Structures are given as C-alpha cells and as structure tokens.
Amino acid sequence: MKKMKDQNVKGTKDFLPEEERKRRHIRRTLENAFISYGCLPLETPILNEQSLMASKYAGGAEILKEMYTLSDRGERELALRYDLTIPFAKVAAMNPQLKKPFKRYEIGKVFRDGPIKKGRNREFTQCDVDVVGAEFPVAEAELMVMALDAFDELGMSVVLEYNNRKLLTGMLKRLGISSSNVNEAILILDKVEKIGVEKVLDQLGQLDIEGDTRQRIEDYITDERSQSLSYYQTLEQPNEELKEGIEEIEQLQEYIEALDIQSSCLFQPFLARGLDIYTGTIYEVFLKDNSLSSSIASGGRYDNAVGGFLGTNESISTVGLSFGLDVMFEAVSISDEVDVDVFVTTIGCPKQGLQVATKLRRQGKVVELDLSNKKLKKALERADAMGVSEVIIIGGREVEDGCYRLRDMQSGEETTVPFSYASF
Amino acid sequence: MKKMKDQNVKGTKDFLPEEERKRRHIRRTLENAFISYGCLPLETPILNEQSLMASKYAGGAEILKEMYTLSDRGERELALRYDLTIPFAKVAAMNPQLKKPFKRYEIGKVFRDGPIKKGRNREFTQCDVDVVGAEFPVAEAELMVMALDAFDELGMSVVLEYNNRKLLTGMLKRLGISSSNVNEAILILDKVEKIGVEKVLDQLGQLDIEGDTRQRIEDYITDERSQSLSYYQTLEQPNEELKEGIEEIEQLQEYIEALDIQSSCLFQPFLARGLDIYTGTIYEVFLKDNSLSSSIASGGRYDNAVGGFLGTNESISTVGLSFGLDVMFEAVSISDEVDVDVFVTTIGCPKQGLQVATKLRRQGKVVELDLSNKKLKKALERADAMGVSEVIIIGGREVEDGCYRLRDMQSGEETTVPFSYASF
C-alpha cells in the first residue's frame, strides 16, 4: 500500500491505538479519582462567543493572542475555548440553581495557537476539577491530596509546589512596586528558575522601577532565606496582603500535615501561575526527576470570576485544578495490554465463526474474528503476535461434528468443544 | 445569587451533571461493545486542513456548506471536522503499517453549521466504528449485530434498515436516469417517506428527465411490490450493477439469518444515505416506535475513500457505522444513580473530617465531605436528598474519644466506630 503524505495541521496529531490506550488509562484513572471525591461530570461546548472568552474575568491578554477565532453562517463572532475554567465559571454563573458546593470535572479538548513543545500541542486535552462554594483551605487540601493520590496511582513521582498570590503581591508592594505594575512583575518573577536572576532583574527594570526598588528586589530574590516561610513570618510590619497571605499558607500547611502529604508538597514563594485571575492559593505539580520542564497539573483559587460574570463583583469561593493529559502522557508508562481474549479463525465457514464469536462477545469476551481466509499457520501467528491465549478453530469437519477446536496458545494443546458450550 | 444570561452559541449547549451522567452511560455502553469486537481506540484532531475536509473523497457538496472554517496565525486554511469518517480514512491512508483488518473506534465532537432540531445541534458527538481491510459481507454483519446488541443493552427497541447502493443505482439507470443524474436522484428518492411520492416526482422532474422515465419511476415507487427483494430478483435482464446489488443483499441476508437478527432488520430499497461516498451496503437505524424522526445510527461501505486519498484509486474494503450520541440521548432513560457512598460531616473539626474522607476514598469509596458548618439537621437533610445511605458524623466529643458516629440513614440508627476502623 502506498502512503499518503502527512495531512495533519501543525500543532495537531493523530493518536494511534497504542498511544490512545495509554491516554484512556490516564483519563480513566483521573476520572475515578474525581468521582471518588464526589465530583460530577460536566460537558461544555468547544465553540464559544468570542466576547465570553475575551472577558476581563477570563484568561488575560497573553492567552488571547493564542485564541482561535472564527465566525459562523449567522455572522456570530466565535472562538474555540482555550481552557475549561472559563466555561466552568460561565456554567456556575448561568445556573445559580446548582447546589453548592458544586464540584465538577470535565475532560475535553482546548485550543491555543501558540508555541509547540514536547507535551504541548495546539489542540490538547485538559482534565479539570473545579469547586464553587467550598471554603478555604479545605477545598485546596482536598484537591491537593486528590492530585497526589491520582499521580501515585499512575506511578508518577511528583512534587506539588504551592504559594499564595496575596503573599507575592504583598511582598512586591512592600519592596516598592506600584499596584499597577505588580501583576506584570509577578509574571516576570515566575520565570526566575527558567531564565535566572539577571534576566529577571533586566525585565523588571523595563517596568519603570526606581533604583532603590531594583536593589531591594535583587536582595530579596538572591537571599536564600526568602525561600522559607519563616522569612516572611519574621518581617516587621507586614502590609495587610502579606499578612493574609502568610496566614493562609500557615492554615493550608496545617491541613497538609493533617493529611500527611508534606513530603510531596513544597512552599515556593516565587510561584506565580501565568493567569491574572488567581486571588489566593496557587499550585503547580512537577515531576520529581525534572525530566519534563512543563508542569503536569496546576491551578488555584479564583474567587472573582463567577461574581465578575454575574456582574455583582461579589467574591464567590472558587478553586480548581487542571491536569494536562498530553504532558502526563510523556511521563506515564503502562504495561503491554492484551486487547483480545479469544481469537476465532475458520477454514471456509465464516458464518459459524461469526455465530461463535457473537455468542462469546455477548458473554463479555473480547473476540477477534479472523476471516481473512489465511492459512491456519498464518492465523495462529497473528493470534500469537496479538498475545491471545485462546484460539478457536472451525473447519468443515468441526461444523459436521457440531464442535470447535480450542487451542491453548501456551501449551499448543487442542481440545474439542461442542458448539453448545458456546451456548448456541 | 443572580443569574447570568445565556452565553451559549446557537446550536451548542452545556450538559449539566444529570444529563452528562446519561451521556457517559451511553458512551461507555457503546465503547464496551466496540471493545468486545476487538476495535481499537483512535483519536484524531478536530482542527483539519480545509483541503482535506473538502476533498472529493469526503462528504460532498451538501456538507461543505455547513463546514466551519477558520485560519490560524500561520495563515493556514483550516476547518473543524464535520464527521469522524474522513479523519479515519486519512489515518488509514497515512499509516499503511497498521495491520489489516484495522478496526478502530473513535468517540468525539464534530461540527456542522446547519439546521437545528431535537437531538441535532451544531456541535455534537459521534461514536464511530470503522473497519478497513475486512471483506463483504462479514464486516457488515459484525457491525450490524454489534449495533443491535448495544441498543439492546441500552434498552432501546430499534429497527435496522439496510440497502445496497448498487441495487439503487442499477435500478434507477434501468428506469432511464442517466449516470450523471443518478446520484442526485438517489438523494431525492431517499426523502420519499418524509415528503411523499408527489414531491419526490416533482423534484425528480427538475432533473431533466423525459416523460417516459418519469412515468416509469412513478410506477416503480408506487408499486408496493418494489419494497421486497423478490421484485428485483424477478426482473428480466437486470443490468450489471443491479445484479451485483441483488447478490450482495442475498449474501448479507444469509448472515443476518445465521445471526438470528432478522426480526430487527428490514430491507429498505429506497434507503440512500445522504453522502456520495457509499459504494455498497448502506444502513440506518431507527427507533421502532418512530418517536424520533432522525436515525440514531447509520453507515455503510465506502471502498473508494482510502484509495482516493492514496491517489491510487484502488478499491480498499472499508465499512463503518456511526452512532449519534445526542440523538440517542433523547431515547435512552437510565435509573437514578446515587453518586455518593458515604457522606462525612463534622461539627467544628474539619481536619478530622478530611482525614476520614481521604482514608475512605483511598479504599475506593465515593465520599462527599460536607464542611459547610451547617447545623447537623441541615447536613443530614442534604445527605438524604443525595440518597446517601451512610453518614459519618464527627464532633468535638468524637475527636476526644477517638471515634466517629456512623448513621444508617434508612433506620436512623447510629453506631460508634473507632477512627482506627477507617484505618487511621
């Protein structure tokens, strides 16, 4: 057979059965974890109003550049969703009848027309859990232990880094960064592990920051003590945001200890998360061996989104966690699965083969019916390559005798089984 | 809480948990059926090259009008997929290394900017099985019995109507319709049940058909005998296509009888299927009670698509069946499920609640942890409304005594259980 040249759009790919089996395993493991926490399934559309996806309660300027836009025959301005968080906040705001706490999960495709790297395509799958109406810090603690249990189930060794936006904002303001610059400064600081202190300071310098402030920031981020919570706890006269941030981290740490997950959790005061919407706890999960630079899950608290959509601007407790299926795919390995329980092959009697196969399938077996009219030897080779342990052989003599041959592929032994045993 | 106005794009919708549970049940039932037939999972992108989706081996002119198109930042001309068949044929043509028969299933979203009706939105989910490299009529028979078994499992009473494109084409040519008109005539004839004989004749009249031919067609479609295969079997001097069509239907019927599914199958000689690509067997599944006018599954043989994509134009045996999740949703009912095994509520000791809930979840239980600090009566009411049978209550006294109260919601009886029983 000839081969057609690659027709796939840049940033998209086909997942052939071997890959897709692993993806299905990851999806189901996550789904089972979500369900055991009492989360309910939700499915939102991929096609959205552009105005919704570009709302100021949504992803912010960076992500909008990567948004796929289109219009329909009714000349509506549409966009493909770039995450599952905004659709969730929309559903919460559109359906006030939903009982709180409303805990939902959604597994689905999202689209971003951005840079491609290992584990990150333009069309990719997110697996999200979000809770609206559950208070700090229990909701956070539940999501954290849920994530750690799911990664454990998948055989992944991870570290969950956490921080609090209030701590970070309060600290930067204390160092002299103005309110209007603080969000951008946070995004720059978040990159310190990737690009190093020098480049962070360079980029902060472009924010119109005075010399004193620059020096204070340099002192701050190069001071090793600033990595531990005690540094912040011992600061004199902390501002209100800083104080709240410290208190929230202390409370969260109590829960982390009660759940005995402290060895997998790490306070990381420069952790920022890319999006504007976060208002409190933020977290990101990385592989312990650092074999992937991207985080494999991330999330946080975003109490202003639902109220923003409602137009009331009230603070409504909302916290979420998003797992990246494609990036997890790179880190998970599964054992070779045998797809087929029984392999049925016939010598010139396809109808009887189909009858036996159908009966076995109705009994819950996975049956491969081989009617290619190969020589028996070839058929057995194919069954062997598939790892099947039992092969049923039906030829003219078997049909006459009202029985089939059952071959144990390991021993090579064959027994004769009356058709009635396959209950037909 | 206020309510945000509907933000959903026309032709799309959110599936809230109650609906989504039913959708998940349908998806999993179909997936299990696909797997038991040895089908392997495949996942193809939603974003495609426009040229692929508009290829002449694809859906044909009608469907292209409904295609959503867009371009990316690299100015590629893209389209959202409108079915899962073309992506499958693409994968088969791009990956000649896949062992034949290659049987795959895919469950995913497709998009058509067309008319909306009950069970048909613009963004909807298809569940497809296709086989490349399995010969007629075994592949057809396997798909038919698989579909009937799955519908049975879902408690749906259906009839599977089948026909053969060769029979229909041969017959129309015999009646005097030219080769260039025959495809369009088939699409018109397909509507006879919906619009009636008169309108079909009117529409056929616009195809530049001579008076004699018109009369012959009228005689044909109003002759009740033309509904049974014997009518065609007794025609004198059938043309080659007609003869092949009759033979193929005869062979398929032998298999239908061998599988004892004839009471759910119906030969329907006017059945056409909307798309151009079919080359042999076609089928459509309807509810027996006709409560939905749309078909709930459909498919057929399309031996020219893969070879067309390869550019070799060879005939490559390919047959498929597509289930419409959204339309099936309208016809399936499921029993009320209880989502939660155990409900945990605390009186002022959230950490202990979290500990107990986490232990139970790790044992595989679905646990709802209620930390809303409601009065106990309110919490029990909520548990009752959720249909939960066991509630765990933890208050200050329980923490002191190292135990929790376990309440049987049916009897109202409470027992005291040491914390260690939840293994912590």
Short mmCIF file of N, CA and C in Angstrom, two decimals, chain B residues 160-276:
data_model
loop_
_atom_site.label_atom_id
_atom_site.label_comp_id
_atom_site.label_asym_id
_atom_site.label_seq_id
_atom_site.Cartn_x
_atom_site.Cartn_y
_atom_site.Cartn_z
N LEU B 160 -33.20 -1.89 12.11
CA LEU B 160 -32.05 -1.55 11.27
C LEU B 160 -32.45 -1.73 9.81
N GLU B 161 -32.57 -0.62 9.10
CA GLU B 161 -32.93 -0.69 7.68
C GLU B 161 -31.66 -0.77 6.85
N TYR B 162 -31.67 -1.65 5.84
CA TYR B 162 -30.47 -1.76 5.02
C TYR B 162 -30.81 -1.77 3.55
N ASN B 163 -29.83 -1.42 2.77
CA ASN B 163 -29.98 -1.41 1.32
C ASN B 163 -28.60 -1.54 0.71
N ASN B 164 -28.54 -1.43 -0.61
CA ASN B 164 -27.26 -1.51 -1.29
C ASN B 164 -27.25 -0.47 -2.40
N ARG B 165 -26.21 0.35 -2.42
CA ARG B 165 -26.13 1.42 -3.40
C ARG B 165 -26.15 0.91 -4.84
N LYS B 166 -25.58 -0.27 -5.03
CA LYS B 166 -25.55 -0.81 -6.40
C LYS B 166 -26.96 -1.14 -6.88
N LEU B 167 -27.76 -1.71 -5.99
CA LEU B 167 -29.15 -2.02 -6.34
C LEU B 167 -29.89 -0.74 -6.74
N LEU B 168 -29.74 0.28 -5.93
CA LEU B 168 -30.46 1.54 -6.16
C LEU B 168 -29.99 2.21 -7.46
N THR B 169 -28.68 2.26 -7.63
CA THR B 169 -28.12 2.88 -8.83
C THR B 169 -28.53 2.09 -10.08
N GLY B 170 -28.38 0.77 -9.99
CA GLY B 170 -28.74 -0.07 -11.13
C GLY B 170 -30.20 0.08 -11.51
N MET B 171 -31.05 0.14 -10.50
CA MET B 171 -32.49 0.25 -10.75
C MET B 171 -32.83 1.59 -11.41
N LEU B 172 -32.26 2.67 -10.89
CA LEU B 172 -32.58 3.98 -11.45
C LEU B 172 -32.07 4.11 -12.88
N LYS B 173 -30.90 3.55 -13.14
CA LYS B 173 -30.40 3.57 -14.52
C LYS B 173 -31.32 2.76 -15.44
N ARG B 174 -31.77 1.63 -14.94
CA ARG B 174 -32.67 0.79 -15.72
C ARG B 174 -33.96 1.54 -16.07
N LEU B 175 -34.39 2.42 -15.13
CA LEU B 175 -35.61 3.19 -15.39
C LEU B 175 -35.37 4.36 -16.33
N GLY B 176 -34.10 4.60 -16.67
CA GLY B 176 -33.80 5.61 -17.68
C GLY B 176 -33.10 6.85 -17.16
N ILE B 177 -32.69 6.85 -15.92
CA ILE B 177 -31.96 8.02 -15.41
C ILE B 177 -30.50 7.91 -15.81
N SER B 178 -29.97 9.02 -16.32
CA SER B 178 -28.59 8.98 -16.82
C SER B 178 -27.60 8.89 -15.66
N SER B 179 -26.41 8.38 -15.95
CA SER B 179 -25.36 8.25 -14.94
C SER B 179 -25.09 9.57 -14.23
N SER B 180 -25.14 10.66 -14.99
CA SER B 180 -24.79 11.95 -14.38
C SER B 180 -25.87 12.42 -13.41
N ASN B 181 -27.08 11.93 -13.57
CA ASN B 181 -28.18 12.35 -12.69
C ASN B 181 -28.43 11.39 -11.53
N VAL B 182 -27.79 10.22 -11.59
CA VAL B 182 -28.25 9.16 -10.71
C VAL B 182 -27.99 9.47 -9.23
N ASN B 183 -26.85 10.10 -8.92
CA ASN B 183 -26.57 10.40 -7.51
C ASN B 183 -27.59 11.36 -6.92
N GLU B 184 -27.94 12.37 -7.73
CA GLU B 184 -28.91 13.34 -7.24
C GLU B 184 -30.29 12.69 -7.10
N ALA B 185 -30.62 11.83 -8.03
CA ALA B 185 -31.92 11.14 -7.98
C ALA B 185 -32.02 10.27 -6.72
N ILE B 186 -30.90 9.67 -6.36
CA ILE B 186 -30.88 8.82 -5.16
C ILE B 186 -31.19 9.66 -3.93
N LEU B 187 -30.57 10.83 -3.84
CA LEU B 187 -30.80 11.69 -2.68
C LEU B 187 -32.26 12.12 -2.60
N ILE B 188 -32.87 12.36 -3.77
CA ILE B 188 -34.29 12.76 -3.78
C ILE B 188 -35.17 11.59 -3.35
N LEU B 189 -34.89 10.43 -3.91
CA LEU B 189 -35.69 9.23 -3.61
C LEU B 189 -35.65 8.91 -2.11
N ASP B 190 -34.51 9.17 -1.49
CA ASP B 190 -34.32 8.89 -0.06
C ASP B 190 -35.34 9.62 0.80
N LYS B 191 -35.89 10.73 0.25
CA LYS B 191 -36.80 11.55 1.05
C LYS B 191 -38.25 11.11 0.96
N VAL B 192 -38.52 10.01 0.22
CA VAL B 192 -39.92 9.67 -0.09
C VAL B 192 -40.78 9.49 1.17
N GLU B 193 -40.22 8.92 2.21
CA GLU B 193 -41.01 8.73 3.43
C GLU B 193 -41.34 10.06 4.09
N LYS B 194 -40.42 11.01 3.97
CA LYS B 194 -40.60 12.31 4.64
C LYS B 194 -41.54 13.22 3.85
N ILE B 195 -41.34 13.30 2.51
CA ILE B 195 -42.06 14.33 1.75
C ILE B 195 -43.16 13.75 0.86
N GLY B 196 -43.21 12.43 0.70
CA GLY B 196 -44.27 11.82 -0.10
C GLY B 196 -43.90 11.66 -1.58
N VAL B 197 -44.68 10.82 -2.26
CA VAL B 197 -44.39 10.46 -3.65
C VAL B 197 -44.48 11.68 -4.58
N GLU B 198 -45.53 12.51 -4.39
CA GLU B 198 -45.76 13.64 -5.29
C GLU B 198 -44.55 14.57 -5.35
N LYS B 199 -44.06 14.93 -4.15
CA LYS B 199 -42.94 15.88 -4.09
C LYS B 199 -41.66 15.26 -4.65
N VAL B 200 -41.50 13.95 -4.41
CA VAL B 200 -40.33 13.28 -4.96
C VAL B 200 -40.37 13.36 -6.48
N LEU B 201 -41.55 13.11 -7.06
CA LEU B 201 -41.67 13.17 -8.53
C LEU B 201 -41.42 14.58 -9.04
N ASP B 202 -41.93 15.57 -8.29
CA ASP B 202 -41.68 16.97 -8.67
C ASP B 202 -40.19 17.25 -8.72
N GLN B 203 -39.52 16.85 -7.66
CA GLN B 203 -38.09 17.14 -7.58
C GLN B 203 -37.30 16.38 -8.64
N LEU B 204 -37.72 15.13 -8.88
CA LEU B 204 -37.05 14.36 -9.95
C LEU B 204 -37.28 15.04 -11.31
N GLY B 205 -38.48 15.65 -11.46
CA GLY B 205 -38.82 16.34 -12.70
C GLY B 205 -37.83 17.45 -13.04
N GLN B 206 -37.26 18.05 -12.00
CA GLN B 206 -36.31 19.14 -12.23
C GLN B 206 -34.95 18.63 -12.73
N LEU B 207 -34.80 17.32 -12.75
CA LEU B 207 -33.50 16.74 -13.16
C LEU B 207 -33.43 16.52 -14.67
N ASP B 208 -34.35 17.13 -15.42
CA ASP B 208 -34.30 16.99 -16.87
C ASP B 208 -34.51 15.53 -17.28
N ILE B 209 -35.60 14.98 -16.76
CA ILE B 209 -35.92 13.57 -17.02
C ILE B 209 -37.09 13.50 -18.00
N GLU B 210 -36.97 12.65 -19.00
CA GLU B 210 -38.01 12.57 -20.02
C GLU B 210 -39.32 11.98 -19.48
N GLY B 211 -40.39 12.23 -20.20
CA GLY B 211 -41.72 11.81 -19.76
C GLY B 211 -41.84 10.32 -19.47
N ASP B 212 -41.31 9.50 -20.37
CA ASP B 212 -41.37 8.05 -20.19
C ASP B 212 -40.72 7.62 -18.88
N THR B 213 -39.53 8.16 -18.66
CA THR B 213 -38.77 7.84 -17.46
C THR B 213 -39.54 8.24 -16.22
N ARG B 214 -40.12 9.44 -16.28
CA ARG B 214 -40.89 9.94 -15.16
C ARG B 214 -42.02 8.96 -14.82
N GLN B 215 -42.71 8.50 -15.85
CA GLN B 215 -43.82 7.56 -15.64
C GLN B 215 -43.32 6.25 -15.04
N ARG B 216 -42.20 5.77 -15.60
CA ARG B 216 -41.65 4.50 -15.09
C ARG B 216 -41.27 4.63 -13.61
N ILE B 217 -40.68 5.79 -13.25
CA ILE B 217 -40.29 5.99 -11.85
C ILE B 217 -41.54 6.03 -10.97
N GLU B 218 -42.56 6.74 -11.45
CA GLU B 218 -43.79 6.80 -10.67
C GLU B 218 -44.36 5.40 -10.45
N ASP B 219 -44.40 4.62 -11.51
CA ASP B 219 -44.90 3.24 -11.39
C ASP B 219 -44.07 2.47 -10.37
N TYR B 220 -42.75 2.67 -10.48
CA TYR B 220 -41.83 1.92 -9.61
C TYR B 220 -42.05 2.25 -8.14
N ILE B 221 -42.07 3.54 -7.83
CA ILE B 221 -42.11 3.86 -6.40
C ILE B 221 -43.52 3.72 -5.82
N THR B 222 -44.52 3.67 -6.66
CA THR B 222 -45.86 3.47 -6.09
C THR B 222 -46.26 1.99 -6.09
N ASP B 223 -45.45 1.16 -6.69
CA ASP B 223 -45.74 -0.28 -6.72
C ASP B 223 -45.28 -0.90 -5.41
N GLU B 224 -46.24 -1.38 -4.62
CA GLU B 224 -45.87 -1.91 -3.30
C GLU B 224 -44.89 -3.07 -3.38
N ARG B 225 -44.98 -3.82 -4.47
CA ARG B 225 -44.10 -4.98 -4.59
C ARG B 225 -42.63 -4.59 -4.62
N SER B 226 -42.35 -3.35 -5.03
CA SER B 226 -40.96 -2.92 -5.13
C SER B 226 -40.28 -2.80 -3.77
N GLN B 227 -41.03 -2.99 -2.70
CA GLN B 227 -40.44 -2.97 -1.36
C GLN B 227 -39.78 -4.30 -0.98
N SER B 228 -40.06 -5.35 -1.76
CA SER B 228 -39.47 -6.64 -1.37
C SER B 228 -38.41 -7.07 -2.37
N LEU B 229 -37.45 -7.82 -1.89
CA LEU B 229 -36.33 -8.21 -2.73
C LEU B 229 -36.77 -9.05 -3.93
N SER B 230 -37.84 -9.84 -3.75
CA SER B 230 -38.28 -10.73 -4.84
C SER B 230 -38.63 -9.93 -6.11
N TYR B 231 -39.12 -8.70 -5.93
CA TYR B 231 -39.42 -7.82 -7.07
C TYR B 231 -38.19 -7.67 -7.95
N TYR B 232 -37.05 -7.44 -7.33
CA TYR B 232 -35.81 -7.20 -8.08
C TYR B 232 -35.25 -8.51 -8.62
N GLN B 233 -35.44 -9.59 -7.83
CA GLN B 233 -34.92 -10.89 -8.24
C GLN B 233 -35.61 -11.41 -9.49
N THR B 234 -36.83 -10.97 -9.70
CA THR B 234 -37.60 -11.49 -10.83
C THR B 234 -37.58 -10.56 -12.04
N LEU B 235 -36.85 -9.46 -11.96
CA LEU B 235 -36.76 -8.56 -13.11
C LEU B 235 -36.00 -9.25 -14.23
N GLU B 236 -36.44 -9.03 -15.45
CA GLU B 236 -35.72 -9.66 -16.55
C GLU B 236 -34.54 -8.82 -16.99
N GLN B 237 -33.49 -9.50 -17.36
CA GLN B 237 -32.28 -8.84 -17.85
C GLN B 237 -31.82 -7.65 -17.00
N PRO B 238 -31.53 -7.91 -15.74
CA PRO B 238 -31.03 -6.82 -14.90
C PRO B 238 -29.65 -6.38 -15.39
N ASN B 239 -29.36 -5.08 -15.27
CA ASN B 239 -28.01 -4.64 -15.63
C ASN B 239 -27.01 -5.11 -14.57
N GLU B 240 -25.73 -4.91 -14.88
CA GLU B 240 -24.66 -5.48 -14.03
C GLU B 240 -24.74 -4.97 -12.59
N GLU B 241 -24.94 -3.66 -12.44
CA GLU B 241 -24.99 -3.08 -11.09
C GLU B 241 -26.16 -3.65 -10.29
N LEU B 242 -27.30 -3.72 -10.93
CA LEU B 242 -28.49 -4.24 -10.28
C LEU B 242 -28.26 -5.69 -9.84
N LYS B 243 -27.64 -6.47 -10.75
CA LYS B 243 -27.37 -7.87 -10.44
C LYS B 243 -26.44 -7.99 -9.23
N GLU B 244 -25.37 -7.21 -9.23
CA GLU B 244 -24.43 -7.24 -8.10
C GLU B 244 -25.13 -6.84 -6.81
N GLY B 245 -25.95 -5.80 -6.90
CA GLY B 245 -26.66 -5.33 -5.71
C GLY B 245 -27.56 -6.42 -5.13
N ILE B 246 -28.29 -7.09 -6.02
CA ILE B 246 -29.18 -8.17 -5.56
C ILE B 246 -28.36 -9.28 -4.89
N GLU B 247 -27.28 -9.67 -5.55
CA GLU B 247 -26.44 -10.74 -4.99
C GLU B 247 -25.89 -10.37 -3.62
N GLU B 248 -25.44 -9.13 -3.50
CA GLU B 248 -24.87 -8.71 -2.21
C GLU B 248 -25.93 -8.71 -1.11
N ILE B 249 -27.14 -8.27 -1.46
CA ILE B 249 -28.20 -8.29 -0.45
C ILE B 249 -28.54 -9.72 -0.06
N GLU B 250 -28.57 -10.61 -1.06
CA GLU B 250 -28.84 -12.02 -0.75
C GLU B 250 -27.79 -12.58 0.21
N GLN B 251 -26.54 -12.27 -0.07
CA GLN B 251 -25.47 -12.77 0.81
C GLN B 251 -25.59 -12.19 2.22
N LEU B 252 -25.84 -10.89 2.28
CA LEU B 252 -25.95 -10.25 3.60
C LEU B 252 -27.11 -10.88 4.38
N GLN B 253 -28.21 -11.18 3.66
CA GLN B 253 -29.37 -11.78 4.35
C GLN B 253 -29.05 -13.15 4.92
N GLU B 254 -28.19 -13.90 4.23
CA GLU B 254 -27.77 -15.20 4.79
C GLU B 254 -27.12 -15.00 6.16
N TYR B 255 -26.27 -13.98 6.26
CA TYR B 255 -25.58 -13.71 7.53
C TYR B 255 -26.54 -13.20 8.59
N ILE B 256 -27.48 -12.38 8.14
CA ILE B 256 -28.48 -11.86 9.09
C ILE B 256 -29.26 -13.02 9.70
N GLU B 257 -29.57 -14.01 8.85
CA GLU B 257 -30.29 -15.17 9.36
C GLU B 257 -29.41 -16.04 10.26
N ALA B 258 -28.16 -16.23 9.86
CA ALA B 258 -27.25 -17.03 10.69
C ALA B 258 -27.12 -16.43 12.09
N LEU B 259 -27.19 -15.09 12.15
CA LEU B 259 -27.07 -14.42 13.45
C LEU B 259 -28.42 -14.27 14.14
N ASP B 260 -29.47 -14.70 13.47
CA ASP B 260 -30.82 -14.67 14.04
C ASP B 260 -31.23 -13.24 14.46
N ILE B 261 -30.91 -12.28 13.58
CA ILE B 261 -31.29 -10.90 13.90
C ILE B 261 -32.29 -10.37 12.87
N GLN B 262 -32.91 -11.30 12.09
CA GLN B 262 -33.78 -10.83 11.00
C GLN B 262 -34.99 -10.05 11.51
N SER B 263 -35.42 -10.31 12.76
CA SER B 263 -36.61 -9.60 13.23
C SER B 263 -36.32 -8.13 13.51
N SER B 264 -35.05 -7.75 13.62
CA SER B 264 -34.70 -6.35 13.84
C SER B 264 -34.14 -5.69 12.58
N CYS B 265 -34.09 -6.43 11.48
CA CYS B 265 -33.50 -5.88 10.25
C CYS B 265 -34.56 -5.81 9.15
N LEU B 266 -34.48 -4.79 8.34
CA LEU B 266 -35.50 -4.59 7.31
C LEU B 266 -34.86 -4.11 6.02
N PHE B 267 -35.06 -4.87 4.94
CA PHE B 267 -34.61 -4.43 3.62
C PHE B 267 -35.45 -3.24 3.18
N GLN B 268 -34.78 -2.14 2.81
CA GLN B 268 -35.48 -0.90 2.50
C GLN B 268 -34.87 -0.34 1.22
N PRO B 269 -35.46 -0.70 0.04
CA PRO B 269 -34.79 -0.42 -1.24
C PRO B 269 -34.66 1.05 -1.61
N PHE B 270 -35.40 1.95 -0.92
CA PHE B 270 -35.26 3.38 -1.25
C PHE B 270 -34.24 4.07 -0.34
N LEU B 271 -33.75 3.34 0.67
CA LEU B 271 -32.78 3.94 1.58
C LEU B 271 -31.52 4.34 0.83
N ALA B 272 -31.07 5.57 1.03
CA ALA B 272 -29.95 6.07 0.22
C ALA B 272 -28.75 6.54 1.02
N ARG B 273 -28.94 7.11 2.21
CA ARG B 273 -27.89 7.80 2.98
C ARG B 273 -27.44 9.05 2.24
N GLY B 274 -27.28 10.11 2.99
CA GLY B 274 -27.04 11.41 2.38
C GLY B 274 -25.73 11.58 1.62
N LEU B 275 -24.73 10.81 1.92
CA LEU B 275 -23.41 11.12 1.37
C LEU B 275 -23.08 10.38 0.08
N ASP B 276 -22.23 11.00 -0.71
CA ASP B 276 -21.84 10.44 -2.00
C ASP B 276 -20.94 9.21 -1.89
#
